[in-house]
Amino acid sequence: MNENDPTNNEEGESLSGNERFLAGSDKSFYTELEDDPYEEPVQEQPVSGSPLLSPPDEPGKGRMDVPHTPPEKKSNFGKYAALIAVLFLIIGSSFAIIYYSAGGDFYPDNNRVAVIYIQGTMLTGSVPSGLGYATSENICASIRKAVDDNSVKAIVLRINSGGGSGSASEEINTEIRKAQQAGVPVVTSMGDVAASAAYHVASSTDLIVANRNTMTGSIGVIWTFRNMSAYYEEEGIDFYIAKSGEFKDMGGTWRGLTDEEKEYADRVIRESYNLFVQDVAQGRNMTVSEVKDIADGRIYTGVSAKRIGLIDEYGNFYDAIDRAADMGGIEGEPTIYYVNKPSITNLLFGSKVQNDNIAESFVSYYEKSPFGKLAY
């Protein structure tokens, strides 16, 4: 052993490669030193104050394990709140559309003209509007609703009907007179046709506005009977009729009318006709004789009707609105309030097939009555 060898210490122990470097070998500053293969690797020390970390494959061996914290779940409250807000917005918008389409107004003013539609065959009772029938209950309720509304200054009846039940027109006329007595003027706007019972209603209003080509008039009464006895005989269908009086089965389809029944039917027709004529004379400020001269059931165009005094003016729907506004004391542009206009609610909440069946069942007593059909 070389005593002068700097790689040996005083105890004669061999120095490691690093120690030899520190010992000051002449080549230590210029020669790359190799680590002793038997030397334990130097482990990196943590920064002062930091806990010792264990390697992933040796948890807890001489070092502090860091507890595993699960990731926080993100709350969906914001998404649900936004979805609910959108749903409320859609629902609110839908109800607003329905409300406005039905004639509603969130901020009604005091200058409104109410519009009430009379469209289709006129009958008593109640059938959903927009199904081809104009029922007295629906129309009377609409008139009452308009009169009770302090913002309504006048009413326009938009008529497009060929007539129907004289009882229905009489019920409507009663409500028209009540509106007039309450100081609410009523104006008629005729569309394509306003005849018979429909003209009966129009004659009670304060002013009638029609087009030159409107079909109106047809002042008169008709009572139809159906005799199907030949068909029943051919089909081998026989009837036994038990009745308490001679006229109790009058109008039955199993036989025709007797001479006495025909005479009786004529008397009923004349009585109903006289009531019709008297109402027209009163409403149009004419004499009964003047009305009878033109009340033979014929249809008149708007031009002829104006000449003989059955209407007052030519004009369309909006002309009637303006005239009603003037009569109601409204200055400026009036607000139109549609009281019973067929609306989107019929599409959203009604089945066409179901409503058609309801209407058919309701009017069958009138259209297919075994006692005939008495109509204006």
CSV table of C-alpha atoms in Angstrom, one decimal:
chain,number,residue,atom,x,y,z
A,1,MET,CA,0.0,0.0,0.0
A,2,ASN,CA,1.4,3.4,-0.9
A,3,GLU,CA,1.4,5.6,2.2
A,4,ASN,CA,1.5,8.7,0.1
A,5,ASP,CA,-1.5,7.6,-1.9
A,6,PRO,CA,-4.2,10.2,-1.1
A,7,THR,CA,-6.8,7.6,-1.6
A,8,ASN,CA,-5.8,5.9,1.7
A,9,ASN,CA,-6.8,7.5,5.0
A,10,GLU,CA,-5.0,7.1,8.3
A,11,GLU,CA,-6.9,3.9,9.2
A,12,GLY,CA,-5.9,2.4,5.9
A,13,GLU,CA,-9.3,2.4,4.6
A,14,SER,CA,-9.9,2.9,0.9
A,15,LEU,CA,-11.6,6.1,0.0
A,16,SER,CA,-14.6,6.4,-2.2
A,17,GLY,CA,-14.6,8.1,-5.6
A,18,ASN,CA,-16.1,11.3,-4.1
A,19,GLU,CA,-13.6,11.2,-1.3
A,20,ARG,CA,-10.7,10.8,-3.7
A,21,PHE,CA,-12.0,13.9,-5.5
A,22,LEU,CA,-12.1,15.8,-2.3
A,23,ALA,CA,-8.6,14.6,-1.4
A,24,GLY,CA,-7.2,16.6,-4.1
A,25,SER,CA,-6.1,14.3,-6.9
A,26,ASP,CA,-4.1,16.1,-9.5
A,27,LYS,CA,-6.6,15.1,-12.1
A,28,SER,CA,-9.7,15.6,-9.9
A,29,PHE,CA,-10.6,18.9,-11.5
A,30,TYR,CA,-10.2,17.6,-15.1
A,31,THR,CA,-11.2,14.0,-14.9
A,32,GLU,CA,-14.8,12.8,-14.8
A,33,LEU,CA,-15.1,10.6,-11.8
A,34,GLU,CA,-17.0,7.4,-11.8
A,35,ASP,CA,-19.2,6.4,-8.9
A,36,ASP,CA,-18.4,3.4,-7.0
A,37,PRO,CA,-20.8,0.6,-8.1
A,38,TYR,CA,-21.1,-0.5,-4.5
A,39,GLU,CA,-21.9,3.0,-3.2
A,40,GLU,CA,-25.4,3.5,-2.1
A,41,PRO,CA,-27.2,6.1,-4.3
A,42,VAL,CA,-27.7,9.4,-2.7
A,43,GLN,CA,-31.3,10.2,-2.2
A,44,GLU,CA,-32.6,13.6,-2.8
A,45,GLN,CA,-33.6,15.5,0.3
A,46,PRO,CA,-36.8,17.4,0.5
A,47,VAL,CA,-37.0,21.1,0.9
A,48,SER,CA,-36.8,22.1,4.5
A,49,GLY,CA,-40.2,22.0,6.1
A,50,SER,CA,-41.7,19.7,3.6
A,51,PRO,CA,-43.0,16.2,4.6
A,52,LEU,CA,-41.3,13.2,3.3
A,53,LEU,CA,-43.0,11.6,0.4
A,54,SER,CA,-43.2,7.9,-0.2
A,55,PRO,CA,-42.6,6.5,-3.7
A,56,PRO,CA,-45.8,5.3,-5.4
A,57,ASP,CA,-44.8,1.6,-5.0
A,58,GLU,CA,-43.8,1.8,-1.4
A,59,PRO,CA,-46.5,3.6,0.5
A,60,GLY,CA,-45.8,4.6,4.0
A,61,LYS,CA,-42.2,3.2,4.1
A,62,GLY,CA,-40.3,5.8,6.1
A,63,ARG,CA,-42.2,8.6,4.6
A,64,MET,CA,-45.5,10.4,5.2
A,65,ASP,CA,-48.4,9.4,2.9
A,66,VAL,CA,-50.5,12.3,1.5
A,67,PRO,CA,-54.2,11.5,2.1
A,68,HIS,CA,-56.3,11.1,-1.1
A,69,THR,CA,-59.0,13.8,-1.4
A,70,PRO,CA,-61.8,12.9,-3.8
A,71,PRO,CA,-62.7,15.6,-6.4
A,72,GLU,CA,-65.6,17.8,-5.5
A,73,LYS,CA,-68.9,17.0,-7.4
A,74,LYS,CA,-70.1,19.9,-9.4
A,75,SER,CA,-73.6,21.1,-8.5
A,76,ASN,CA,-76.3,20.9,-11.2
A,77,PHE,CA,-78.5,23.5,-9.5
A,78,GLY,CA,-77.7,26.1,-12.1
A,79,LYS,CA,-78.6,23.9,-15.0
A,80,TYR,CA,-81.9,22.9,-13.4
A,81,ALA,CA,-82.8,26.5,-12.5
A,82,ALA,CA,-82.1,27.6,-16.0
A,83,LEU,CA,-84.3,24.8,-17.4
A,84,ILE,CA,-87.2,25.7,-15.0
A,85,ALA,CA,-86.9,29.4,-16.0
A,86,VAL,CA,-87.1,28.5,-19.7
A,87,LEU,CA,-90.2,26.3,-19.1
A,88,PHE,CA,-91.9,29.0,-17.2
A,89,LEU,CA,-91.1,31.4,-20.0
A,90,ILE,CA,-92.6,29.1,-22.6
A,91,ILE,CA,-95.7,28.4,-20.5
A,92,GLY,CA,-96.2,32.1,-19.8
A,93,SER,CA,-95.8,33.0,-23.4
A,94,SER,CA,-98.3,30.3,-24.5
A,95,PHE,CA,-100.9,31.6,-22.0
A,96,ALA,CA,-100.3,35.2,-23.2
A,97,ILE,CA,-100.9,34.1,-26.8
A,98,ILE,CA,-104.1,32.3,-25.9
A,99,TYR,CA,-105.3,35.2,-23.8
A,100,TYR,CA,-104.7,37.8,-26.5
A,101,SER,CA,-106.1,35.6,-29.3
A,102,ALA,CA,-109.3,35.3,-27.2
A,103,GLY,CA,-109.6,39.0,-27.0
A,104,GLY,CA,-107.9,39.6,-23.7
A,105,ASP,CA,-105.9,42.6,-22.7
A,106,PHE,CA,-103.5,42.9,-19.8
A,107,TYR,CA,-103.8,46.7,-19.9
A,108,PRO,CA,-107.3,47.5,-21.1
A,109,ASP,CA,-108.0,51.1,-21.9
A,110,ASN,CA,-111.4,52.9,-21.7
A,111,ASN,CA,-111.9,53.1,-25.5
A,112,ARG,CA,-112.8,49.6,-26.5
A,113,VAL,CA,-115.2,48.3,-29.1
A,114,ALA,CA,-116.3,44.7,-28.4
A,115,VAL,CA,-116.7,42.4,-31.3
A,116,ILE,CA,-119.0,39.4,-31.1
A,117,TYR,CA,-119.2,36.8,-33.9
A,118,ILE,CA,-122.5,35.2,-35.1
A,119,GLN,CA,-121.4,32.5,-37.6
A,120,GLY,CA,-123.3,29.5,-38.8
A,121,THR,CA,-126.7,28.1,-38.1
A,122,MET,CA,-128.4,29.8,-35.2
A,123,LEU,CA,-129.7,27.6,-32.4
A,124,THR,CA,-130.6,27.8,-28.7
A,125,GLY,CA,-128.3,26.1,-26.2
A,126,SER,CA,-124.6,26.1,-26.2
A,127,VAL,CA,-122.0,24.5,-28.6
A,128,PRO,CA,-118.3,25.4,-28.7
A,129,SER,CA,-117.8,28.3,-31.1
A,130,GLY,CA,-116.1,27.7,-34.4
A,131,LEU,CA,-118.0,24.5,-35.2
A,132,GLY,CA,-120.5,26.0,-37.7
A,133,TYR,CA,-123.2,26.9,-35.2
A,134,ALA,CA,-124.1,30.1,-33.5
A,135,THR,CA,-125.9,29.4,-30.2
A,136,SER,CA,-127.9,31.9,-28.3
A,137,GLU,CA,-126.3,31.1,-24.9
A,138,ASN,CA,-122.8,31.8,-26.2
A,139,ILE,CA,-123.8,35.0,-27.9
A,140,CYS,CA,-126.0,36.3,-25.1
A,141,ALA,CA,-123.2,35.6,-22.6
A,142,SER,CA,-120.8,37.5,-24.8
A,143,ILE,CA,-123.1,40.5,-25.0
A,144,ARG,CA,-123.5,40.5,-21.2
A,145,LYS,CA,-119.8,40.2,-20.7
A,146,ALA,CA,-119.2,43.2,-23.0
A,147,VAL,CA,-121.9,45.3,-21.3
A,148,ASP,CA,-120.5,44.6,-17.8
A,149,ASP,CA,-117.0,45.8,-18.9
A,150,ASN,CA,-116.8,49.5,-18.2
A,151,SER,CA,-114.1,49.9,-20.8
A,152,VAL,CA,-116.4,48.8,-23.6
A,153,LYS,CA,-118.2,51.7,-25.2
A,154,ALA,CA,-119.9,50.0,-28.1
A,155,ILE,CA,-120.5,46.5,-29.6
A,156,VAL,CA,-120.2,45.2,-33.1
A,157,LEU,CA,-122.0,42.0,-34.1
A,158,ARG,CA,-120.1,40.4,-37.0
A,159,ILE,CA,-122.7,38.3,-38.7
A,160,ASN,CA,-122.2,35.6,-41.3
A,161,SER,CA,-125.2,33.3,-41.0
A,162,GLY,CA,-128.1,32.1,-43.2
A,163,GLY,CA,-130.5,32.0,-40.2
A,164,GLY,CA,-131.8,29.2,-38.0
A,165,SER,CA,-134.1,29.1,-35.0
A,166,GLY,CA,-136.5,32.0,-34.4
A,167,SER,CA,-136.2,31.3,-30.6
A,168,ALA,CA,-132.4,31.7,-30.8
A,169,SER,CA,-132.7,35.1,-32.6
A,170,GLU,CA,-135.3,36.2,-30.1
A,171,GLU,CA,-133.1,35.4,-27.1
A,172,ILE,CA,-130.2,37.4,-28.7
A,173,ASN,CA,-132.5,40.3,-29.4
A,174,THR,CA,-133.5,40.5,-25.8
A,175,GLU,CA,-129.8,40.9,-24.8
A,176,ILE,CA,-129.3,43.5,-27.5
A,177,ARG,CA,-132.1,45.6,-26.1
A,178,LYS,CA,-130.6,45.3,-22.6
A,179,ALA,CA,-127.3,46.6,-23.9
A,180,GLN,CA,-129.0,49.5,-25.6
A,181,GLN,CA,-130.9,50.4,-22.4
A,182,ALA,CA,-127.5,50.3,-20.6
A,183,GLY,CA,-126.2,53.0,-23.0
A,184,VAL,CA,-124.0,50.7,-25.1
A,185,PRO,CA,-124.8,51.1,-28.9
A,186,VAL,CA,-124.8,47.9,-31.0
A,187,VAL,CA,-123.8,47.9,-34.6
A,188,THR,CA,-124.1,45.1,-37.2
A,189,SER,CA,-121.4,44.2,-39.6
A,190,MET,CA,-122.7,41.8,-42.3
A,191,GLY,CA,-120.3,39.5,-44.1
A,192,ASP,CA,-121.3,37.2,-47.0
A,193,VAL,CA,-124.8,36.5,-45.7
A,194,ALA,CA,-127.0,37.7,-42.9
A,195,ALA,CA,-130.5,36.3,-43.7
A,196,SER,CA,-133.7,35.2,-42.0
A,197,ALA,CA,-133.0,34.7,-38.3
A,198,ALA,CA,-129.6,36.4,-38.7
A,199,TYR,CA,-131.4,39.5,-40.2
A,200,HIS,CA,-133.9,39.3,-37.3
A,201,VAL,CA,-130.9,39.9,-35.0
A,202,ALA,CA,-129.5,42.6,-37.2
A,203,SER,CA,-132.8,44.5,-37.3
A,204,SER,CA,-132.6,45.0,-33.6
A,205,THR,CA,-129.3,46.8,-33.6
A,206,ASP,CA,-128.7,50.6,-33.9
A,207,LEU,CA,-127.0,50.5,-37.3
A,208,ILE,CA,-126.5,48.0,-40.0
A,209,VAL,CA,-123.3,48.1,-42.2
A,210,ALA,CA,-123.1,45.7,-45.2
A,211,ASN,CA,-121.3,45.1,-48.4
A,212,ARG,CA,-123.0,45.7,-51.7
A,213,ASN,CA,-122.9,42.0,-52.4
A,214,THR,CA,-124.0,40.8,-49.0
A,215,MET,CA,-127.0,38.4,-49.2
A,216,THR,CA,-129.6,39.5,-46.6
A,217,GLY,CA,-133.3,39.7,-46.1
A,218,SER,CA,-135.2,36.4,-46.4
A,219,ILE,CA,-137.7,37.6,-43.9
A,220,GLY,CA,-140.1,34.7,-43.4
A,221,VAL,CA,-140.7,31.4,-41.7
A,222,ILE,CA,-140.5,27.9,-43.0
A,223,TRP,CA,-141.6,24.6,-41.4
A,224,THR,CA,-140.4,21.4,-43.2
A,225,PHE,CA,-141.7,17.9,-42.8
A,226,ARG,CA,-140.3,14.6,-44.1
A,227,ASN,CA,-142.5,11.8,-45.4
A,228,MET,CA,-140.6,8.5,-45.6
A,229,SER,CA,-143.6,6.2,-45.6
A,230,ALA,CA,-142.8,4.8,-49.0
A,231,TYR,CA,-139.3,3.9,-48.0
A,232,TYR,CA,-140.5,2.2,-44.8
A,233,GLU,CA,-143.1,0.3,-46.8
A,234,GLU,CA,-140.5,-0.8,-49.3
A,235,GLU,CA,-138.2,-2.0,-46.5
A,236,GLY,CA,-141.0,-3.7,-44.7
A,237,ILE,CA,-140.8,-1.4,-41.7
A,238,ASP,CA,-144.1,-1.0,-39.8
A,239,PHE,CA,-145.1,1.3,-37.0
A,240,TYR,CA,-147.7,1.2,-34.3
A,241,ILE,CA,-148.4,4.7,-32.9
A,242,ALA,CA,-150.1,5.2,-29.6
A,243,LYS,CA,-151.0,8.8,-29.0
A,244,SER,CA,-153.1,10.9,-26.7
A,245,GLY,CA,-154.3,13.4,-29.3
A,246,GLU,CA,-154.9,13.8,-33.0
A,247,PHE,CA,-151.9,16.1,-33.6
A,248,LYS,CA,-149.4,14.4,-31.3
A,249,ASP,CA,-147.5,12.6,-34.0
A,250,MET,CA,-147.8,15.4,-36.5
A,251,GLY,CA,-144.6,15.5,-38.6
A,252,GLY,CA,-143.7,11.9,-38.0
A,253,THR,CA,-141.7,10.5,-40.9
A,254,TRP,CA,-143.8,7.4,-41.0
A,255,ARG,CA,-146.7,9.2,-42.7
A,256,GLY,CA,-147.6,12.5,-44.4
A,257,LEU,CA,-149.7,15.3,-43.0
A,258,THR,CA,-153.4,15.2,-43.0
A,259,ASP,CA,-155.4,18.1,-44.3
A,260,GLU,CA,-156.2,19.3,-40.8
A,261,GLU,CA,-152.5,19.1,-39.9
A,262,LYS,CA,-151.6,21.1,-42.9
A,263,GLU,CA,-154.1,23.8,-42.0
A,264,TYR,CA,-152.7,23.9,-38.4
A,265,ALA,CA,-149.2,24.2,-39.7
A,266,ASP,CA,-150.2,27.2,-41.8
A,267,ARG,CA,-151.6,28.9,-38.7
A,268,VAL,CA,-148.4,28.3,-36.8
A,269,ILE,CA,-146.4,29.8,-39.7
A,270,ARG,CA,-148.5,32.9,-39.9
A,271,GLU,CA,-148.3,33.5,-36.2
A,272,SER,CA,-144.5,33.2,-36.2
A,273,TYR,CA,-144.3,35.3,-39.3
A,274,ASN,CA,-146.2,38.1,-37.8
A,275,LEU,CA,-143.9,38.2,-34.8
A,276,PHE,CA,-140.9,38.4,-37.2
A,277,VAL,CA,-142.4,41.2,-39.2
A,278,GLN,CA,-143.3,43.2,-36.1
A,279,ASP,CA,-139.8,42.9,-34.7
A,280,VAL,CA,-138.3,44.1,-38.0
A,281,ALA,CA,-140.7,47.0,-38.2
A,282,GLN,CA,-139.8,48.1,-34.7
A,283,GLY,CA,-136.1,47.7,-35.2
A,284,ARG,CA,-136.0,49.4,-38.6
A,285,ASN,CA,-138.5,52.2,-37.8
A,286,MET,CA,-140.8,51.0,-40.5
A,287,THR,CA,-144.5,50.2,-40.5
A,288,VAL,CA,-145.8,46.6,-40.5
A,289,SER,CA,-147.3,47.1,-43.9
A,290,GLU,CA,-144.0,48.4,-45.3
A,291,VAL,CA,-142.2,45.3,-44.0
A,292,LYS,CA,-144.8,42.9,-45.3
A,293,ASP,CA,-144.4,44.3,-48.7
A,294,ILE,CA,-140.8,43.1,-48.8
A,295,ALA,CA,-141.0,40.2,-46.4
A,296,ASP,CA,-141.9,37.4,-48.8
A,297,GLY,CA,-138.8,35.3,-48.1
A,298,ARG,CA,-136.7,36.6,-50.9
A,299,ILE,CA,-133.0,37.4,-50.6
A,300,TYR,CA,-131.7,40.9,-51.3
A,301,THR,CA,-128.3,42.1,-52.2
A,302,GLY,CA,-126.7,44.9,-50.2
A,303,VAL,CA,-127.6,47.3,-52.9
A,304,SER,CA,-131.3,46.4,-52.9
A,305,ALA,CA,-131.4,46.1,-49.1
A,306,LYS,CA,-130.2,49.7,-48.8
A,307,ARG,CA,-132.7,50.9,-51.3
A,308,ILE,CA,-135.7,49.4,-49.4
A,309,GLY,CA,-134.4,50.3,-45.9
A,310,LEU,CA,-133.1,47.0,-44.6
A,311,ILE,CA,-129.6,48.2,-44.1
A,312,ASP,CA,-128.1,51.7,-43.4
A,313,GLU,CA,-124.6,51.9,-45.0
A,314,TYR,CA,-122.1,50.2,-47.2
A,315,GLY,CA,-118.8,49.3,-45.5
A,316,ASN,CA,-116.5,46.5,-44.3
A,317,PHE,CA,-115.8,45.2,-40.8
A,318,TYR,CA,-113.5,48.1,-39.9
A,319,ASP,CA,-116.0,50.7,-41.1
A,320,ALA,CA,-118.5,49.2,-38.7
A,321,ILE,CA,-115.9,49.4,-35.9
A,322,ASP,CA,-115.3,53.1,-36.7
A,323,ARG,CA,-119.1,53.8,-36.7
A,324,ALA,CA,-119.5,52.0,-33.4
A,325,ALA,CA,-116.7,54.0,-31.9
A,326,ASP,CA,-118.3,57.3,-33.0
A,327,MET,CA,-121.6,56.2,-31.5
A,328,GLY,CA,-119.9,55.2,-28.3
A,329,GLY,CA,-118.2,58.5,-27.9
A,330,ILE,CA,-114.7,57.2,-28.5
A,331,GLU,CA,-112.2,59.8,-29.7
A,332,GLY,CA,-109.2,58.5,-31.8
A,333,GLU,CA,-108.4,55.0,-32.7
A,334,PRO,CA,-110.5,52.4,-30.7
A,335,THR,CA,-109.2,49.2,-29.2
A,336,ILE,CA,-110.9,46.1,-30.6
A,337,TYR,CA,-111.9,43.6,-28.0
A,338,TYR,CA,-112.8,40.2,-29.5
A,339,VAL,CA,-115.2,38.6,-27.1
A,340,ASN,CA,-116.0,35.2,-28.7
A,341,LYS,CA,-113.7,34.9,-31.7
A,342,PRO,CA,-112.7,31.3,-32.4
A,343,SER,CA,-109.2,31.1,-31.1
A,344,ILE,CA,-106.1,28.9,-30.7
A,345,THR,CA,-107.7,27.3,-27.6
A,346,ASN,CA,-109.9,25.3,-29.9
A,347,LEU,CA,-106.7,23.8,-31.4
A,348,LEU,CA,-104.8,23.3,-28.2
A,349,PHE,CA,-107.6,22.0,-25.9
A,350,GLY,CA,-110.2,20.6,-28.3
A,351,SER,CA,-110.4,17.6,-30.6
A,352,LYS,CA,-112.0,18.4,-33.9
A,353,VAL,CA,-113.6,14.9,-34.1
A,354,GLN,CA,-114.9,15.1,-30.6
A,355,ASN,CA,-116.3,18.6,-31.0
A,356,ASP,CA,-117.9,17.6,-34.3
A,357,ASN,CA,-119.6,14.7,-32.6
A,358,ILE,CA,-120.8,17.0,-29.8
A,359,ALA,CA,-122.2,19.5,-32.3
A,360,GLU,CA,-123.9,16.8,-34.3
A,361,SER,CA,-125.5,15.3,-31.2
A,362,PHE,CA,-126.6,18.7,-30.0
A,363,VAL,CA,-128.3,19.9,-33.2
A,364,SER,CA,-129.8,16.5,-34.2
A,365,TYR,CA,-133.0,17.5,-32.5
A,366,TYR,CA,-133.3,20.5,-34.8
A,367,GLU,CA,-131.9,19.1,-38.0
A,368,LYS,CA,-133.5,15.7,-37.8
A,369,SER,CA,-136.6,16.4,-35.7
A,370,PRO,CA,-139.5,14.0,-36.3
A,371,PHE,CA,-141.8,17.0,-35.8
A,372,GLY,CA,-140.4,19.0,-38.7
A,373,LYS,CA,-138.1,22.0,-38.6
A,374,LEU,CA,-139.5,25.4,-37.9
A,375,ALA,CA,-137.0,28.1,-38.8
A,376,TYR,CA,-136.5,31.7,-39.8
